Amino acid sequence: GAVVSQHPSRVICKSGTSVKIECRSLDFQATTMFWYRQFPKQSLMLMATSNEGSKATYEQGVEKDKFLINHASLTLSTLTVTSAHPEDSSFYICSANPGLGGAREQYFGPGTRLTVT
Amino acid sequence: AQSVTQPDIHITVSEGASLELRCNYSYGATPYLFWYVQSPGQGLQLLLKYFSGDTLVQGIKGFEAEFKRSQSSFNLRKPSVHWSDAAEYFCAVGDDAGGTSYGKLTFGQGTILTVHP
């Protein structure tokens, strides 16, 4: 149980285009999902917290207009990187929290490797 | 603000040897602590977690960790390392998801484990 999927696993796009990454909780409902970014040989940095039916909460320094997050249902959150540039190339990982209350463990997706050329 | 420090960037051990990965945290209240493992190009897998109670927690794959409040530490241990344990290990502290924090995780920098045959 507690499986989180991401799609696509890898994507290459040209500079200036937009890319959408999907995060799905396959066997549970996730009221909260998180989006992380990981640069090579570095740790995970939280980008934003996504709550079903409401606006995402972004961490300091993360551009809201560049990284659009939508959590339209209890099993799906999407991250759209708009007008992507080479510096946006990174490994994006989502995680899902089954419910509110208490620091429940998060279940992580397998990640999406974005390369912007 | 909460923080996590993993002092060792890279550790090398021989197969069959014991292992201890260090983790120190800073958090204002009782911490929720986690260890995750990440294989190259993959998402994160939860090894174990500490919320409360017994300070020695057992996890998957033969790992255990001990919470020491006086030292603000949550070190990960394994008595005998297998070659398949080679990966990157992340310690994380989670917000008590009261209010609107929803259990955000703050990760340490990670420790890369290399296992020699």
GROMACS .gro file of C-alpha atoms in nm:
model
  234
    1GLY     CA    1   0.000   0.000   0.000
    2ALA     CA    2   0.082   0.371   0.003
    3VAL     CA    3   0.213   0.398  -0.350
    4VAL     CA    4   0.279   0.730  -0.516
    5SER     CA    5   0.345   0.756  -0.886
    6GLN     CA    6   0.488   1.034  -1.096
    7HIS     CA    7   0.460   1.093  -1.465
    8PRO     CA    8   0.666   1.135  -1.667
    9SER     CA    9   0.979   0.981  -1.517
   10ARG     CA   10   1.198   1.177  -1.756
   11VAL     CA   11   1.129   1.474  -1.976
   12ILE     CA   12   1.342   1.684  -2.205
   13CYS     CA   13   1.206   2.014  -2.322
   14LYS     CA   14   1.329   2.320  -2.501
   15SER     CA   15   1.392   2.646  -2.325
   16GLY     CA   16   1.079   2.862  -2.309
   17THR     CA   17   0.829   2.578  -2.314
   18SER     CA   18   0.617   2.453  -2.024
   19VAL     CA   19   0.622   2.109  -1.870
   20LYS     CA   20   0.360   1.941  -1.653
   21ILE     CA   21   0.448   1.673  -1.399
   22GLU     CA   22   0.178   1.460  -1.240
   23CYS     CA   23   0.183   1.310  -0.894
   24ARG     CA   24  -0.075   1.049  -0.804
   25SER     CA   25  -0.150   0.859  -0.487
   26LEU     CA   26  -0.258   0.521  -0.616
   27ASP     CA   27  -0.411   0.350  -0.317
   28PHE     CA   28  -0.494   0.624  -0.072
   29GLN     CA   29  -0.637   0.970  -0.066
   30ALA     CA   30  -0.391   1.248  -0.004
   31THR     CA   31  -0.522   1.568   0.145
   32THR     CA   32  -0.172   1.710   0.126
   33MET     CA   33   0.102   1.664  -0.128
   34PHE     CA   34   0.448   1.813  -0.130
   35TRP     CA   35   0.679   1.904  -0.415
   36TYR     CA   36   1.054   1.886  -0.374
   37ARG     CA   37   1.345   1.970  -0.594
   38GLN     CA   38   1.676   1.792  -0.579
   39PHE     CA   39   1.992   1.908  -0.753
   40PRO     CA   40   2.269   1.657  -0.825
   41LYS     CA   41   2.444   1.539  -0.511
   42GLN     CA   42   2.226   1.761  -0.295
   43SER     CA   43   1.942   1.714  -0.056
   44LEU     CA   44   1.573   1.763  -0.117
   45MET     CA   45   1.444   2.115  -0.094
   46LEU     CA   46   1.076   2.166  -0.031
   47MET     CA   47   0.921   2.385  -0.298
   48ALA     CA   48   0.558   2.393  -0.197
   49THR     CA   49   0.280   2.226  -0.005
   50SER     CA   50  -0.027   2.140  -0.207
   51ASN     CA   51  -0.365   2.099  -0.040
   52GLU     CA   52  -0.663   1.957  -0.217
   53GLY     CA   53  -0.907   2.227  -0.318
   54SER     CA   54  -0.698   2.521  -0.209
   55LYS     CA   55  -0.400   2.722  -0.319
   56ALA     CA   56  -0.056   2.582  -0.271
   57THR     CA   57   0.176   2.722  -0.008
   58TYR     CA   58   0.515   2.804  -0.151
   59GLU     CA   59   0.843   2.810   0.033
   60GLN     CA   60   1.042   3.127   0.047
   61GLY     CA   61   1.231   3.191  -0.272
   62VAL     CA   62   1.014   2.970  -0.493
   63GLU     CA   63   0.846   3.157  -0.776
   64LYS     CA   64   0.473   3.094  -0.767
   65ASP     CA   65   0.420   3.205  -1.124
   66LYS     CA   66   0.692   2.979  -1.254
   67PHE     CA   67   0.601   2.665  -1.065
   68LEU     CA   68   0.226   2.627  -1.087
   69ILE     CA   69   0.076   2.369  -0.858
   70ASN     CA   70  -0.274   2.231  -0.883
   71HIS     CA   71  -0.427   1.978  -0.645
   72ALA     CA   72  -0.758   1.918  -0.810
   73SER     CA   73  -0.847   1.590  -0.642
   74LEU     CA   74  -0.750   1.380  -0.344
   75THR     CA   75  -0.530   1.162  -0.561
   76LEU     CA   76  -0.369   1.403  -0.806
   77SER     CA   77  -0.143   1.703  -0.785
   78THR     CA   78   0.035   1.859  -1.080
   79LEU     CA   79   0.342   2.078  -1.104
   80THR     CA   80   0.379   2.288  -1.418
   81VAL     CA   81   0.713   2.446  -1.486
   82THR     CA   82   0.632   2.743  -1.702
   83SER     CA   83   0.872   2.900  -1.949
   84ALA     CA   84   1.139   2.653  -1.848
   85HIS     CA   85   1.505   2.745  -1.863
   86PRO     CA   86   1.818   2.533  -1.832
   87GLU     CA   87   1.856   2.630  -1.467
   88ASP     CA   88   1.522   2.460  -1.400
   89SER     CA   89   1.679   2.128  -1.495
   90SER     CA   90   1.656   1.916  -1.184
   91PHE     CA   91   1.503   1.609  -1.023
   92TYR     CA   92   1.150   1.683  -0.901
   93ILE     CA   93   1.000   1.457  -0.638
   94CYS     CA   94   0.652   1.462  -0.494
   95SER     CA   95   0.525   1.309  -0.176
   96ALA     CA   96   0.181   1.252  -0.034
   97ASN     CA   97   0.046   1.267   0.317
   98PRO     CA   98  -0.259   1.053   0.385
   99GLY     CA   99  -0.425   1.295   0.621
  100LEU     CA  100  -0.418   1.585   0.853
  101GLY     CA  101  -0.311   1.577   1.210
  102GLY     CA  102   0.023   1.456   1.337
  103ALA     CA  103   0.346   1.432   1.146
  104ARG     CA  104   0.255   1.124   0.951
  105GLU     CA  105   0.521   0.989   0.725
  106GLN     CA  106   0.512   1.103   0.366
  107TYR     CA  107   0.514   0.857   0.080
  108PHE     CA  108   0.739   0.957  -0.204
  109GLY     CA  109   0.705   0.922  -0.575
  110PRO     CA  110   0.992   0.793  -0.789
  111GLY     CA  111   1.080   1.139  -0.916
  112THR     CA  112   1.086   1.315  -1.252
  113ARG     CA  113   1.410   1.411  -1.421
  114LEU     CA  114   1.362   1.738  -1.610
  115THR     CA  115   1.621   1.850  -1.860
  116VAL     CA  116   1.578   2.184  -2.030
  117THR     CA  117   1.788   2.235  -2.341
  118ALA     CA  118   1.337   2.700   1.235
  119GLN     CA  119   1.402   2.331   1.232
  120SER     CA  120   1.721   2.193   1.080
  121VAL     CA  121   1.898   1.863   1.031
  122THR     CA  122   2.269   1.800   1.006
  123GLN     CA  123   2.429   1.487   0.872
  124PRO     CA  124   2.799   1.539   0.941
  125ASP     CA  125   2.924   1.266   0.710
  126ILE     CA  126   2.886   1.331   0.339
  127HIS     CA  127   3.033   0.998   0.235
  128ILE     CA  128   3.098   0.679   0.430
  129THR     CA  129   3.267   0.365   0.304
  130VAL     CA  130   3.238   0.033   0.482
  131SER     CA  131   3.320  -0.324   0.399
  132GLU     CA  132   3.041  -0.572   0.347
  133GLY     CA  133   2.958  -0.738   0.675
  134ALA     CA  134   3.087  -0.451   0.884
  135SER     CA  135   2.868  -0.251   1.116
  136LEU     CA  136   2.735   0.089   1.018
  137GLU     CA  137   2.637   0.406   1.198
  138LEU     CA  138   2.514   0.715   1.015
  139ARG     CA  139   2.493   1.028   1.223
  140CYS     CA  140   2.207   1.275   1.236
  141ASN     CA  141   2.163   1.579   1.456
  142TYR     CA  142   1.854   1.791   1.456
  143SER     CA  143   1.733   2.123   1.583
  144TYR     CA  144   1.368   2.153   1.669
  145GLY     CA  145   1.178   2.346   1.931
  146ALA     CA  146   0.947   2.071   2.050
  147THR     CA  147   0.935   1.694   2.045
  148PRO     CA  148   1.063   1.605   1.701
  149TYR     CA  149   0.918   1.364   1.455
  150LEU     CA  150   1.221   1.196   1.299
  151PHE     CA  151   1.267   0.987   0.990
  152TRP     CA  152   1.534   0.806   0.796
  153TYR     CA  153   1.489   0.761   0.423
  154VAL     CA  154   1.704   0.581   0.167
  155GLN     CA  155   1.742   0.683  -0.196
  156SER     CA  156   1.895   0.477  -0.473
  157PRO     CA  157   2.036   0.668  -0.773
  158GLY     CA  158   1.763   0.826  -0.982
  159GLN     CA  159   1.492   0.699  -0.754
  160GLY     CA  160   1.250   0.839  -0.501
  161LEU     CA  161   1.280   0.796  -0.128
  162GLN     CA  162   1.192   0.489   0.074
  163LEU     CA  163   1.112   0.518   0.442
  164LEU     CA  164   1.343   0.309   0.658
  165LEU     CA  165   1.204   0.399   0.998
  166LYS     CA  166   1.043   0.674   1.199
  167TYR     CA  167   1.025   0.803   1.554
  168PHE     CA  168   0.718   0.978   1.685
  169SER     CA  169   0.719   0.894   2.055
  170GLY     CA  170   0.768   0.609   2.299
  171ASP     CA  171   1.060   0.368   2.284
  172THR     CA  172   1.367   0.561   2.179
  173LEU     CA  173   1.513   0.265   1.991
  174VAL     CA  174   1.316   0.209   1.676
  175GLN     CA  175   1.341  -0.078   1.436
  176GLY     CA  176   1.300  -0.034   1.066
  177ILE     CA  177   1.308  -0.228   0.747
  178LYS     CA  178   1.611  -0.403   0.600
  179GLY     CA  179   1.765  -0.461   0.943
  180PHE     CA  180   1.813  -0.092   1.027
  181GLU     CA  181   1.752   0.065   1.363
  182ALA     CA  182   1.787   0.414   1.503
  183GLU     CA  183   1.809   0.558   1.851
  184PHE     CA  184   1.658   0.888   1.953
  185LYS     CA  185   1.871   1.070   2.211
  186ARG     CA  186   1.705   1.388   2.323
  187SER     CA  187   2.003   1.503   2.532
  188GLN     CA  188   2.226   1.489   2.225
  189SER     CA  189   1.963   1.597   1.972
  190SER     CA  190   2.058   1.294   1.771
  191PHE     CA  191   1.888   1.019   1.577
  192ASN     CA  192   2.165   0.797   1.447
  193LEU     CA  193   2.097   0.512   1.210
  194ARG     CA  194   2.265   0.177   1.266
  195LYS     CA  195   2.295  -0.162   1.107
  196PRO     CA  196   2.500  -0.446   1.256
  197SER     CA  197   2.608  -0.601   0.926
  198VAL     CA  198   2.600  -0.414   0.598
  199HIS     CA  199   2.510  -0.580   0.270
  200TRP     CA  200   2.629  -0.466  -0.071
  201SER     CA  201   2.269  -0.379  -0.159
  202ASP     CA  202   2.268  -0.116   0.118
  203ALA     CA  203   2.484   0.112  -0.096
  204ALA     CA  204   2.270   0.422  -0.149
  205GLU     CA  205   2.218   0.770  -0.013
  206TYR     CA  206   2.058   0.809   0.326
  207PHE     CA  207   1.861   1.109   0.442
  208CYS     CA  208   1.760   1.202   0.791
  209ALA     CA  209   1.457   1.428   0.821
  210VAL     CA  210   1.261   1.607   1.091
  211GLY     CA  211   0.893   1.669   1.050
  212ASP     CA  212   0.672   1.948   1.171
  213ASP     CA  213   0.401   1.857   1.412
  214ALA     CA  214   0.119   1.900   1.165
  215GLY     CA  215  -0.096   2.104   1.389
  216GLY     CA  216  -0.224   2.424   1.239
  217THR     CA  217  -0.125   2.458   0.877
  218SER     CA  218   0.216   2.300   0.866
  219TYR     CA  219   0.078   1.967   0.747
  220GLY     CA  220   0.385   1.780   0.858
  221LYS     CA  221   0.652   1.943   0.642
  222LEU     CA  222   0.981   1.761   0.631
  223THR     CA  223   1.323   1.919   0.656
  224PHE     CA  224   1.600   1.699   0.524
  225GLY     CA  225   1.964   1.671   0.610
  226GLN     CA  226   2.228   1.691   0.342
  227GLY     CA  227   2.242   1.318   0.296
  228THR     CA  228   2.513   1.057   0.349
  229ILE     CA  229   2.632   0.847   0.059
  230LEU     CA  230   2.713   0.493   0.163
  231THR     CA  231   2.960   0.290  -0.039
  232VAL     CA  232   2.999  -0.078   0.042
  233HIS     CA  233   3.320  -0.259  -0.050
  234PRO     CA  234   3.307  -0.633  -0.112
   0.00000   0.00000   0.00000
